[in-house]
Short mmCIF file of C-alpha atoms in Angstrom, two decimals:
data_model
loop_
_atom_site.label_atom_id
_atom_site.label_comp_id
_atom_site.label_asym_id
_atom_site.label_seq_id
_atom_site.Cartn_x
_atom_site.Cartn_y
_atom_site.Cartn_z
CA UNK A 1 0.46 92.76 -68.80
CA UNK A 2 -0.06 90.27 -66.00
CA UNK A 3 1.59 86.86 -66.35
CA UNK A 4 -0.50 83.82 -65.60
CA UNK A 5 0.67 80.75 -63.74
CA UNK A 6 1.33 77.78 -65.96
CA UNK A 7 -0.07 74.33 -65.23
CA UNK A 8 1.16 70.92 -66.40
CA UNK A 9 -1.20 71.30 -69.38
CA UNK A 10 1.05 74.19 -70.54
CA UNK A 11 4.09 71.93 -70.89
CA UNK A 12 3.98 71.96 -74.71
CA UNK A 13 3.81 75.76 -74.71
CA UNK A 14 6.90 75.96 -72.47
CA UNK A 15 8.68 73.46 -74.74
CA UNK A 16 7.86 75.62 -77.79
CA UNK A 17 9.03 78.80 -76.05
CA UNK A 18 12.23 77.10 -74.94
CA UNK A 19 13.35 76.32 -78.53
CA UNK A 20 15.09 79.65 -79.24
CA UNK A 21 16.71 79.64 -75.79
CA UNK A 22 18.02 76.12 -76.25
CA UNK A 23 19.28 77.03 -79.71
CA UNK A 24 21.14 80.08 -78.41
CA UNK A 25 22.75 78.07 -75.63
CA UNK A 26 23.73 75.24 -77.99
CA UNK A 27 25.26 77.72 -80.46
CA UNK A 28 27.34 79.41 -77.78
CA UNK A 29 28.11 76.38 -75.59
CA UNK A 30 27.89 73.25 -77.76
CA UNK A 31 29.80 71.20 -75.18
CA UNK A 32 27.05 71.85 -72.63
CA UNK A 33 23.79 71.93 -74.61
CA UNK A 34 22.05 69.81 -77.24
CA UNK A 35 20.81 71.91 -80.19
CA UNK A 36 17.41 70.20 -80.33
CA UNK A 37 16.39 67.90 -77.48
CA UNK A 38 13.10 67.24 -79.28
CA UNK A 39 9.66 68.65 -78.62
CA UNK A 40 8.35 65.47 -76.98
CA UNK A 41 11.28 65.23 -74.55
CA UNK A 42 11.03 68.94 -73.71
CA UNK A 43 7.27 68.69 -73.17
CA UNK A 44 7.76 65.71 -70.85
CA UNK A 45 10.48 67.61 -68.99
CA UNK A 46 8.31 70.68 -68.43
CA UNK A 47 5.29 68.54 -67.47
CA UNK A 48 7.42 66.86 -64.80
CA UNK A 49 8.76 70.17 -63.54
CA UNK A 50 5.28 71.71 -63.36
CA UNK A 51 4.08 68.72 -61.35
CA UNK A 52 6.61 69.58 -58.62
CA UNK A 53 4.90 71.72 -55.94
CA UNK A 54 8.15 73.69 -55.46
CA UNK A 55 8.18 74.71 -59.13
CA UNK A 56 6.14 77.57 -60.57
CA UNK A 57 6.10 78.83 -64.14
CA UNK A 58 4.61 82.03 -65.47
CA UNK A 59 3.51 82.78 -69.05
CA UNK A 60 3.05 86.14 -70.78
CA UNK A 61 1.40 87.04 -74.05
CA UNK A 62 -1.64 85.70 -75.84
CA UNK A 63 -0.62 83.42 -77.35
CA UNK A 64 2.27 82.99 -74.92
CA UNK A 65 5.58 84.47 -76.05
CA UNK A 66 7.44 84.58 -72.74
CA UNK A 67 7.95 82.40 -69.71
CA UNK A 68 9.78 82.13 -66.42
CA UNK A 69 10.37 78.85 -64.61
CA UNK A 70 11.03 79.24 -60.88
CA UNK A 71 12.09 76.71 -58.26
CA UNK A 72 11.70 77.30 -54.52
CA UNK A 73 14.76 76.02 -52.65
CA UNK A 74 15.48 75.70 -48.95
CA UNK A 75 18.55 74.68 -47.00
CA UNK A 76 19.01 74.24 -43.29
CA UNK A 77 21.74 76.04 -41.38
CA UNK A 78 25.03 74.17 -41.45
CA UNK A 79 28.38 74.58 -39.79
CA UNK A 80 29.46 76.57 -42.87
CA UNK A 81 26.54 78.88 -43.52
CA UNK A 82 23.08 79.99 -42.51
CA UNK A 83 20.10 78.29 -44.06
CA UNK A 84 18.09 79.91 -46.80
CA UNK A 85 14.75 80.13 -48.50
CA UNK A 86 15.34 81.21 -52.07
CA UNK A 87 13.53 81.42 -55.33
CA UNK A 88 15.74 80.32 -58.21
CA UNK A 89 14.69 81.54 -61.64
CA UNK A 90 15.83 78.56 -63.70
CA UNK A 91 14.59 79.93 -67.03
CA UNK A 92 13.36 83.29 -68.20
CA UNK A 93 12.84 83.95 -71.88
CA UNK A 94 10.83 86.09 -74.25
CA UNK A 95 10.60 85.21 -77.94
CA UNK A 96 12.80 87.55 -80.02
CA UNK A 97 9.81 89.01 -81.91
CA UNK A 98 8.07 89.94 -78.62
CA UNK A 99 10.96 91.60 -76.79
CA UNK A 100 11.04 95.17 -75.51
CA UNK A 101 7.32 95.18 -74.75
CA UNK A 102 7.51 94.62 -70.98
CA UNK A 103 7.09 90.87 -70.86
CA UNK A 104 10.46 90.17 -69.25
CA UNK A 105 9.85 92.84 -66.62
CA UNK A 106 6.35 91.41 -65.98
CA UNK A 107 7.83 87.93 -65.53
CA UNK A 108 10.39 89.22 -63.02
CA UNK A 109 7.64 91.09 -61.18
CA UNK A 110 5.62 87.87 -60.94
CA UNK A 111 8.71 86.03 -59.64
CA UNK A 112 9.27 88.74 -57.03
CA UNK A 113 5.65 88.47 -55.89
CA UNK A 114 5.98 84.68 -55.65
CA UNK A 115 9.17 85.09 -53.60
CA UNK A 116 7.29 87.36 -51.18
CA UNK A 117 4.43 84.86 -50.92
CA UNK A 118 6.93 82.08 -50.16
CA UNK A 119 8.79 84.31 -47.69
CA UNK A 120 12.00 83.79 -49.64
CA UNK A 121 15.15 85.55 -48.48
CA UNK A 122 16.43 86.10 -52.00
CA UNK A 123 15.89 85.54 -55.70
CA UNK A 124 18.72 84.11 -57.77
CA UNK A 125 19.11 83.41 -61.43
CA UNK A 126 21.85 81.85 -63.44
CA UNK A 127 23.15 83.22 -66.72
CA UNK A 128 25.93 82.30 -69.10
CA UNK A 129 28.88 84.63 -69.60
CA UNK A 130 28.16 85.26 -73.30
CA UNK A 131 24.58 86.39 -72.66
CA UNK A 132 25.42 90.05 -72.21
CA UNK A 133 22.02 91.35 -73.34
CA UNK A 134 20.43 89.35 -70.54
CA UNK A 135 23.01 90.65 -68.06
CA UNK A 136 22.05 94.23 -68.89
CA UNK A 137 18.36 93.38 -68.51
CA UNK A 138 18.91 91.70 -65.14
CA UNK A 139 20.99 94.62 -63.85
CA UNK A 140 18.34 97.08 -65.00
CA UNK A 141 15.84 95.08 -62.95
CA UNK A 142 17.79 95.14 -59.71
CA UNK A 143 19.91 91.99 -59.95
CA UNK A 144 23.62 92.08 -59.19
CA UNK A 145 26.31 89.49 -59.86
CA UNK A 146 26.91 87.29 -56.85
CA UNK A 147 29.42 84.62 -57.77
CA UNK A 148 31.30 83.32 -60.76
CA UNK A 149 31.98 79.84 -62.05
CA UNK A 150 35.26 79.13 -63.80
CA UNK A 151 35.82 76.19 -66.13
CA UNK A 152 38.86 74.36 -67.43
CA UNK A 153 39.32 71.16 -69.36
CA UNK A 154 41.84 68.55 -68.16
#
């Protein structure tokens, strides 16, 4: 299965695929996520993101049942650290009914290829602590934890 690159015309598809992800996040972290931002708002959001030349999304399945949204980031060297060229995987999701069929792996492969094309130094992704199934998947695909965020309320 070879993912295809999404275009701004795929924004509604990304919005539809995002629904279960948003619902999971809202159920586990209601202080940080809205349960239903609305299909129109999500479609507008993804259309804007896909219009950014530094953003690339991939879709898998026919009809699409998985997606990855990637953002190319650069930073110049500073007094504190060297600069970087990185690909950040902002979203990666496969619909529950389509899991364990290679779509997630295909999406990560497409992201790795994009990172090579962009001459990125690294690929990062961000995951929430409760998403242990995703952690196992990422580890199985060569990702390792890099840093941790801690939270407290005043």
